[in-house]
Every structure is written in C-alpha cells, then in structure tokens.
C-alpha cells in the first residue's frame, strides 16, 4: 500500500477529515483505550524551536503504545542539503535524500518542522526541505509546520471549533492579523483558511494593507468555499470592520509578501501596532470565542484580558493538538 504523507490540510479528503475528527473525539473521551502503535517509532525532526508540537507528538506516540525519537538539526543531526545535484561544500554535511532513506529503515513515520529562511518568498514557498523528505522517505512524512502550512494545528483548530459549535457550515470566523514585532510565516493562517472553507465556514480575513495571504491560497480557499453551500472568503483591511459579528476570532500574524525579508516589512508593521485584540475590539464581535495557535505575545498581539477571559479557547486548542495527532498517527502509520 502506498504511503500517505500529510504536508497540507488539502492532502486529506473531506471524508477522511471527518473520520479523523470523529476518532480524535473518541480518543479525547478515552473511549479508545487500545495501543494501536505498539512497536512503532516516529522520528521528530526539528529545524526550529517548539513547545506544543514537540511535546504533544511525543506524548501522542507514548499514549498509542509507540515511541518517538526527537532530533534537533544542528544539535543532534547534521545540517542538511535539500537541492538535487549540488556540490555539498558548504555547511550541510548530509543530503535530505540520504537522511530520509536511512531513517525510513529505522522509523515508521518521519515528522519535520522547517520554518522559512526569509531570503525570498519564492524560495520559501517551495518548501524544499519537507518536500524532499516526502519525496525520498519510504514511510509517511508529516508536516510539523513548514513555510506554507501547519496542517496539524489546523486539525486541532477544526476539532476545537467543532466541539464548541457543532456543524461549522455558515459559522462566522474572522482570521485577524495581529501585530508581532518580528516576521512570522503564513503557515498557520494558510492551513486554517483552507480547513475552515472546506467545512463551509464564512471566513473574514482582516489584514492591514500590504499583508495579504498568497494568491494561490486565497484561490484554493475560494474553491473550497464554492464546493460548499455556505462557505465564503471576504477580505477587509480594517480590524474593527473585520471583527463585526464574528462568532470566532483567530489571531495570527505573518510577514508582508510584497516586502518579504526586507527592512521595509519591519518599518511597515510598526504602523499596525494597534492591531491588537483587546476587549474593546472584541466588542465588535458576536461575543466571539478567541483562538490562537500559541505562542502568543501577550499585550502585543492579544491582551491578557482577552486571552484569560471566559471566551478564550487557547488551552483547549493546545490540548486538542494531542487528540487530533493521535488520530492522525493512527490513520497514517501502518
Ligand atoms: N502552535 C505551535 O505549533 O506551537 P509550537 O511552535 O510551540 O510547537
């Protein structure tokens, strides 16, 4: 049977997503006590830092009866090269091809986190490293957050939304850009937008001028929405207007594509320090729930009052990483 990778939230059919969410719900309520991954090992490869992703995957494997091997590139693992046919006379001591093929002999799945380098949008959006792992590995490859997507976060977000409101069709979600002092990728927002539109949510994307999401993601999200009877993608450049009547507000931040990796992005974002989700701004919503993938810059992106308030779902989202990933691992690993 061909291996299944999970690089994008689009990699699973709607039916597979439904089944996965149902399994995650059963696992969360501990209705499945079996250990389906006994004897299986997951490799976790981190090119970048993590709290939730690292811990939730390690605990998931343990609770499923398996184990994990956790490697940080540059610390426990050689620096890698992802390009084909290059002379490797720089810092990289190992090609991803060799790393992926060797690890496939030991492991039952490989999960990789690789953030942008910020040199160029075109280079980063190609996601060369994680795609190279997927190309060369003989076992499933899971995206732990690449330059373009964070599909495991989106699974947890879908689970959180579903258990809070039931059917997502027609529910109003505002994806709000918030100020962040340093650039972040669009990975979380891309996956959320793609996921929410597949379930027919009415999504408003509230971003300052100059902070679009990529055209291909918007186009795919609009196609996702069009395949439902209730899905919609609306883009506004005013935070108050974007929050109006929202039932769910998701705070995130990302770099300016037009000024990618330049000082201009740093200068421009300073103008948008007021894009902070505080109690006054949340009053524009329909008493919305607040979601955020974490980590969050408190009182910069979202205020303490909102993060710690009764409508905050941030810790449930973080917990749901565990349950959603247990369902994912059980589905992918054979
Ligand atoms: N949300 C998330 O992926 O958290 P970490 O970066 O801490 O893993």
Short mmCIF file of C-alpha atoms and ligand atoms in Angstrom, two decimals:
data_model
loop_
_atom_site.label_atom_id
_atom_site.label_comp_id
_atom_site.label_asym_id
_atom_site.label_seq_id
_atom_site.Cartn_x
_atom_site.Cartn_y
_atom_site.Cartn_z
CA UNK A 1 0.00 0.00 0.00
CA UNK A 2 1.36 3.47 -0.91
CA UNK A 3 2.47 5.60 2.00
CA UNK A 4 0.39 8.68 2.83
CA UNK A 5 2.12 11.97 3.63
CA UNK A 6 0.44 14.82 5.47
CA UNK A 7 2.02 18.02 4.19
CA UNK A 8 -1.14 20.06 3.64
CA UNK A 9 -4.63 20.10 5.13
CA UNK A 10 -5.71 19.59 1.50
CA UNK A 11 -3.99 16.16 1.49
CA UNK A 12 -6.95 14.55 3.27
CA UNK A 13 -10.38 14.27 1.67
CA UNK A 14 -13.33 15.77 3.50
CA UNK A 15 -14.48 12.26 4.41
CA UNK A 16 -11.02 11.42 5.79
CA UNK A 17 -11.02 14.65 7.80
CA UNK A 18 -14.48 13.82 9.19
CA UNK A 19 -13.33 10.32 10.18
CA UNK A 20 -10.16 11.70 11.73
CA UNK A 21 -12.08 14.28 13.79
CA UNK A 22 -14.53 11.60 14.94
CA UNK A 23 -11.62 9.37 16.00
CA UNK A 24 -9.95 12.29 17.78
CA UNK A 25 -13.19 12.97 19.66
CA UNK A 26 -13.41 9.32 20.75
CA UNK A 27 -9.77 9.36 21.80
CA UNK A 28 -10.30 12.56 23.77
CA UNK A 29 -13.15 11.00 25.71
CA UNK A 30 -10.93 7.94 26.25
CA UNK A 31 -13.40 5.66 24.51
CA UNK A 32 -10.46 4.02 22.75
CA UNK A 33 -8.02 2.54 25.21
CA UNK A 34 -6.13 0.39 22.71
CA UNK A 35 -2.47 0.85 21.86
CA UNK A 36 -2.51 0.57 18.06
CA UNK A 37 1.07 1.78 17.57
CA UNK A 38 2.83 -0.69 19.86
CA UNK A 39 6.27 -1.37 18.41
CA UNK A 40 6.13 1.67 16.10
CA UNK A 41 8.55 4.60 16.19
CA UNK A 42 8.05 8.18 14.99
CA UNK A 43 11.04 10.38 14.13
CA UNK A 44 10.58 14.05 15.04
CA UNK A 45 12.99 16.34 13.20
CA UNK A 46 13.08 19.95 14.32
CA UNK A 47 14.95 22.58 12.34
CA UNK A 48 13.25 25.16 14.62
CA UNK A 49 12.03 25.57 18.18
CA UNK A 50 8.74 24.17 19.50
CA UNK A 51 6.80 23.56 22.69
CA UNK A 52 3.33 22.28 21.78
CA UNK A 53 4.24 20.33 18.65
CA UNK A 54 7.20 18.57 20.18
CA UNK A 55 5.51 17.63 23.46
CA UNK A 56 2.13 16.70 22.01
CA UNK A 57 3.66 14.36 19.39
CA UNK A 58 5.92 12.67 21.95
CA UNK A 59 3.01 12.15 24.35
CA UNK A 60 0.74 11.01 21.50
CA UNK A 61 3.16 8.24 20.50
CA UNK A 62 3.57 7.12 24.09
CA UNK A 63 -0.19 7.01 24.71
CA UNK A 64 -0.63 4.97 21.50
CA UNK A 65 1.91 2.39 22.68
CA UNK A 66 4.74 3.54 20.42
CA UNK A 67 7.78 5.71 20.91
CA UNK A 68 9.46 8.70 19.33
CA UNK A 69 12.99 9.81 18.54
CA UNK A 70 13.44 13.56 18.81
CA UNK A 71 16.20 15.25 16.81
CA UNK A 72 17.16 18.90 16.50
CA UNK A 73 19.03 19.83 13.35
CA UNK A 74 22.41 21.38 14.12
CA UNK A 75 22.34 19.91 17.63
CA UNK A 76 21.80 16.15 17.26
CA UNK A 77 21.53 15.99 13.48
CA UNK A 78 23.79 17.09 10.62
CA UNK A 79 22.86 20.23 8.73
CA UNK A 80 21.10 19.10 5.57
CA UNK A 81 21.00 19.94 1.87
CA UNK A 82 17.67 19.59 0.02
CA UNK A 83 18.68 20.55 -3.53
CA UNK A 84 19.45 17.84 -6.08
CA UNK A 85 22.83 17.68 -7.76
CA UNK A 86 24.67 20.38 -5.84
CA UNK A 87 28.28 20.17 -4.69
CA UNK A 88 27.94 19.96 -0.91
CA UNK A 89 30.98 22.02 0.05
CA UNK A 90 29.08 24.33 2.45
CA UNK A 91 27.72 23.87 5.99
CA UNK A 92 25.43 20.93 5.10
CA UNK A 93 27.06 17.57 5.81
CA UNK A 94 24.14 15.32 4.80
CA UNK A 95 21.67 15.32 1.94
CA UNK A 96 17.97 15.00 2.84
CA UNK A 97 17.85 12.09 0.37
CA UNK A 98 20.29 10.07 2.49
CA UNK A 99 18.76 11.16 5.81
CA UNK A 100 15.23 10.25 4.66
CA UNK A 101 16.24 6.90 3.16
CA UNK A 102 18.28 5.87 6.20
CA UNK A 103 15.60 6.93 8.68
CA UNK A 104 12.99 5.01 6.66
CA UNK A 105 14.92 1.84 7.57
CA UNK A 106 14.50 2.57 11.30
CA UNK A 107 11.27 4.52 11.64
CA UNK A 108 7.57 4.08 10.81
CA UNK A 109 6.94 7.78 10.10
CA UNK A 110 9.01 10.95 9.92
CA UNK A 111 7.71 14.34 11.05
CA UNK A 112 9.54 17.54 10.13
CA UNK A 113 9.41 21.19 11.19
CA UNK A 114 11.18 23.65 8.90
CA UNK A 115 10.48 27.39 9.01
CA UNK A 116 11.33 29.98 6.34
CA UNK A 117 14.81 31.37 5.82
CA UNK A 118 13.25 34.75 4.83
CA UNK A 119 15.66 35.12 1.89
CA UNK A 120 12.90 35.10 -0.73
CA UNK A 121 9.20 34.33 -0.79
CA UNK A 122 9.57 32.18 -3.91
CA UNK A 123 12.31 30.11 -2.29
CA UNK A 124 10.43 29.66 0.99
CA UNK A 125 7.06 28.87 -0.54
CA UNK A 126 8.64 25.92 -2.40
CA UNK A 127 9.08 24.16 0.99
CA UNK A 128 12.07 22.32 -0.47
CA UNK A 129 13.25 20.58 2.68
CA UNK A 130 9.98 19.00 3.78
CA UNK A 131 9.09 18.14 0.19
CA UNK A 132 12.48 16.45 -0.19
CA UNK A 133 11.79 14.33 2.91
CA UNK A 134 8.42 13.36 1.44
CA UNK A 135 10.00 12.53 -1.95
CA UNK A 136 12.74 10.30 -0.59
CA UNK A 137 11.25 8.72 2.55
CA UNK A 138 9.62 5.31 2.21
CA UNK A 139 7.44 5.99 5.27
CA UNK A 140 4.77 8.71 5.82
CA UNK A 141 6.08 12.26 6.28
CA UNK A 142 4.13 14.66 8.50
CA UNK A 143 4.43 18.44 8.31
CA UNK A 144 5.09 19.86 11.79
CA UNK A 145 4.96 23.39 10.31
CA UNK A 146 6.66 24.37 7.13
CA UNK A 147 6.93 27.74 5.41
CA UNK A 148 3.49 27.34 3.86
CA UNK A 149 1.36 25.17 6.16
CA UNK A 150 0.78 23.91 9.68
CA UNK A 151 -1.81 21.21 8.99
CA UNK A 152 -1.55 19.56 12.43
CA UNK A 153 -2.50 22.90 14.01
CA UNK A 154 -5.47 23.10 11.63
CA UNK A 155 -6.65 19.63 12.71
CA UNK A 156 -6.64 20.77 16.33
CA UNK A 157 -8.39 24.00 15.35
CA UNK A 158 -11.12 22.11 13.49
CA UNK A 159 -11.59 19.81 16.50
CA UNK A 160 -11.84 22.83 18.81
CA UNK A 161 -14.32 24.64 16.57
CA UNK A 162 -16.44 21.51 16.12
CA UNK A 163 -16.66 20.70 19.81
CA UNK A 164 -17.52 24.34 20.60
CA UNK A 165 -20.22 24.93 17.98
CA UNK A 166 -21.07 21.64 16.24
CA UNK A 167 -21.63 21.98 12.49
CA UNK A 168 -19.29 24.65 11.10
CA UNK A 169 -21.32 25.44 7.97
CA UNK A 170 -22.11 29.14 7.78
CA UNK A 171 -20.43 29.96 11.12
CA UNK A 172 -18.58 33.27 11.05
CA UNK A 173 -14.83 33.11 11.61
CA UNK A 174 -12.57 36.15 11.46
CA UNK A 175 -8.91 35.44 10.84
CA UNK A 176 -7.30 38.58 12.22
CA UNK A 177 -3.73 39.68 11.51
CA UNK A 178 -2.25 40.95 14.77
CA UNK A 179 0.90 42.94 15.42
CA UNK A 180 4.04 40.91 16.09
CA UNK A 181 7.47 42.50 16.49
CA UNK A 182 9.23 40.05 14.19
CA UNK A 183 8.01 38.39 11.00
CA UNK A 184 6.21 35.07 11.13
CA UNK A 185 5.19 32.78 8.29
CA UNK A 186 1.67 32.36 6.94
CA UNK A 187 1.68 28.63 7.69
CA UNK A 188 -0.95 28.63 10.47
CA UNK A 189 -3.29 31.03 8.67
CA UNK A 190 -2.96 29.26 5.34
CA UNK A 191 -3.93 25.90 6.85
CA UNK A 192 -6.75 27.41 8.91
CA UNK A 193 -8.24 29.25 5.93
CA UNK A 194 -8.07 26.12 3.77
CA UNK A 195 -9.58 23.98 6.54
CA UNK A 196 -12.37 26.35 7.55
CA UNK A 197 -13.56 26.88 3.99
CA UNK A 198 -13.69 23.13 3.36
CA UNK A 199 -16.20 22.92 6.21
CA UNK A 200 -18.30 25.77 4.78
CA UNK A 201 -17.34 28.49 7.25
CA UNK A 202 -17.99 32.13 6.42
CA UNK A 203 -14.45 33.49 6.79
CA UNK A 204 -13.40 37.12 7.01
CA UNK A 205 -9.70 37.77 6.57
CA UNK A 206 -8.82 41.03 8.33
CA UNK A 207 -5.34 42.25 7.39
CA UNK A 208 -3.64 45.61 7.06
CA UNK A 209 -2.83 46.79 3.54
CA UNK A 210 0.39 45.09 2.45
CA UNK A 211 -0.21 41.89 4.43
CA UNK A 212 -2.08 39.61 2.02
CA UNK A 213 -2.03 35.85 2.13
CA UNK A 214 -0.66 34.27 -1.04
CA UNK A 215 -2.90 34.37 -4.11
CA UNK A 216 -2.84 30.59 -4.58
CA UNK A 217 -4.06 30.03 -1.01
CA UNK A 218 -6.88 32.55 -1.41
CA UNK A 219 -7.83 30.95 -4.74
CA UNK A 220 -7.84 27.42 -3.26
CA UNK A 221 -9.87 28.64 -0.25
CA UNK A 222 -12.42 30.23 -2.57
CA UNK A 223 -12.65 26.95 -4.48
CA UNK A 224 -13.10 25.10 -1.18
CA UNK A 225 -15.86 27.51 -0.16
CA UNK A 226 -17.57 27.26 -3.55
CA UNK A 227 -17.77 23.49 -3.13
CA UNK A 228 -19.98 24.05 -0.06
CA UNK A 229 -23.35 25.77 0.19
CA UNK A 230 -22.29 28.21 2.92
CA UNK A 231 -18.55 28.87 2.59
CA UNK A 232 -17.25 32.36 1.88
CA UNK A 233 -13.96 34.27 1.92
CA UNK A 234 -14.21 38.00 2.49
CA UNK A 235 -11.09 40.22 2.76
CA UNK A 236 -11.08 43.54 4.64
CA UNK A 237 -8.31 45.94 5.66
CA UNK A 238 -9.91 47.33 8.81
CA UNK A 239 -9.75 45.33 12.03
CA UNK A 240 -12.95 46.72 13.62
CA UNK A 241 -14.92 46.06 10.43
CA UNK A 242 -13.38 42.61 10.13
CA UNK A 243 -14.45 41.67 13.64
CA UNK A 244 -18.08 42.71 13.16
CA UNK A 245 -20.48 39.87 14.02
CA UNK A 246 -17.71 37.26 14.23
CA UNK A 247 -18.54 34.13 16.23
CA UNK A 248 -14.90 33.06 16.31
CA UNK A 249 -11.80 35.25 16.11
CA UNK A 250 -8.46 33.65 15.31
CA UNK A 251 -5.41 35.82 15.98
CA UNK A 252 -2.25 35.28 13.94
CA UNK A 253 0.49 37.32 12.30
CA UNK A 254 2.55 37.00 9.17
CA UNK A 255 5.15 38.76 7.07
CA UNK A 256 4.37 41.17 4.22
CA UNK A 257 4.72 39.25 0.94
CA UNK A 258 5.43 42.45 -1.08
CA UNK A 259 8.26 43.33 1.34
CA UNK A 260 9.37 39.79 2.14
CA UNK A 261 12.59 39.59 4.13
CA UNK A 262 13.31 43.32 3.87
CA UNK A 263 13.61 46.17 6.38
CA UNK A 264 10.50 47.62 4.76
CA UNK A 265 8.40 44.87 6.38
CA UNK A 266 9.80 45.84 9.79
CA UNK A 267 9.04 49.53 9.18
CA UNK A 268 5.59 48.86 7.77
CA UNK A 269 4.42 46.56 10.57
CA UNK A 270 5.26 49.27 13.15
CA UNK A 271 2.30 51.23 11.71
CA UNK A 272 -0.02 48.45 12.78
CA UNK A 273 0.74 48.20 16.49
CA UNK A 274 -2.95 48.97 17.09
CA UNK A 275 -3.85 45.61 15.52
CA UNK A 276 -4.04 44.04 18.99
CA UNK A 277 -7.10 42.03 20.05
CA UNK A 278 -8.32 43.75 23.21
CA UNK A 279 -11.68 43.82 24.98
CA UNK A 280 -12.84 46.92 23.10
CA UNK A 281 -12.11 45.36 19.74
CA UNK A 282 -13.76 42.07 20.71
CA UNK A 283 -16.94 44.07 21.49
CA UNK A 284 -17.44 44.38 17.72
CA UNK A 285 -17.94 40.63 17.54
CA UNK A 286 -20.97 38.50 18.36
CA UNK A 287 -19.42 37.60 21.74
CA UNK A 288 -16.82 35.65 19.80
CA UNK A 289 -14.59 32.90 21.05
CA UNK A 290 -10.88 33.66 20.78
CA UNK A 291 -8.47 31.21 19.20
CA UNK A 292 -4.69 31.49 18.86
CA UNK A 293 -2.14 28.77 17.99
CA UNK A 294 0.37 29.98 20.63
CA UNK A 295 2.97 31.06 21.46
CA UNK A 296 1.38 34.49 21.83
CA UNK A 297 2.94 37.86 22.61
CA UNK A 298 0.70 38.92 25.50
CA UNK A 299 -0.49 42.54 25.42
CA UNK A 300 1.07 42.98 21.99
CA UNK A 301 -0.95 40.61 19.78
CA UNK A 302 -3.77 39.88 22.25
CA UNK A 303 -4.36 41.37 25.71
CA UNK A 304 -4.30 39.38 28.95
CA UNK A 305 -7.97 40.19 29.48
CA UNK A 306 -8.97 38.52 26.20
CA UNK A 307 -6.52 35.60 26.46
CA UNK A 308 -7.58 34.83 30.03
CA UNK A 309 -11.25 35.67 29.51
CA UNK A 310 -14.21 33.26 29.51
CA UNK A 311 -14.39 33.07 25.69
CA UNK A 312 -10.75 32.09 25.21
CA UNK A 313 -10.18 28.63 23.70
CA UNK A 314 -6.38 28.80 23.57
CA UNK A 315 -5.65 25.98 26.02
CA UNK A 316 -8.32 23.73 24.55
CA UNK A 317 -6.73 24.25 21.14
CA UNK A 318 -3.34 23.32 22.57
CA UNK A 319 -4.80 20.22 24.27
CA UNK A 320 -6.51 19.22 21.05
CA UNK A 321 -3.16 19.03 19.30
CA UNK A 322 -2.65 15.80 21.27
CA UNK A 323 -6.02 14.22 20.42
CA UNK A 324 -6.00 15.24 16.75
CA UNK A 325 -2.44 13.99 16.28
CA UNK A 326 -3.21 10.67 17.95
CA UNK A 327 -5.97 10.20 15.38
CA UNK A 328 -3.62 11.27 12.57
CA UNK A 329 -0.81 8.93 13.64
CA UNK A 330 -3.23 6.02 13.96
CA UNK A 331 -4.50 6.75 10.45
CA UNK A 332 -1.11 7.17 8.73
CA UNK A 333 1.14 4.61 10.43
CA UNK A 334 0.68 1.00 9.29
N1 LIG B 1 1.30 26.09 17.86
C1 LIG B 1 2.53 25.51 17.78
O1 LIG B 1 2.89 24.87 16.79
O2 LIG B 1 3.28 25.65 18.91
P1 LIG B 1 4.85 25.33 18.98
O3 LIG B 1 5.52 26.24 17.96
O4 LIG B 1 5.27 25.62 20.39
O5 LIG B 1 5.06 23.89 18.61
#
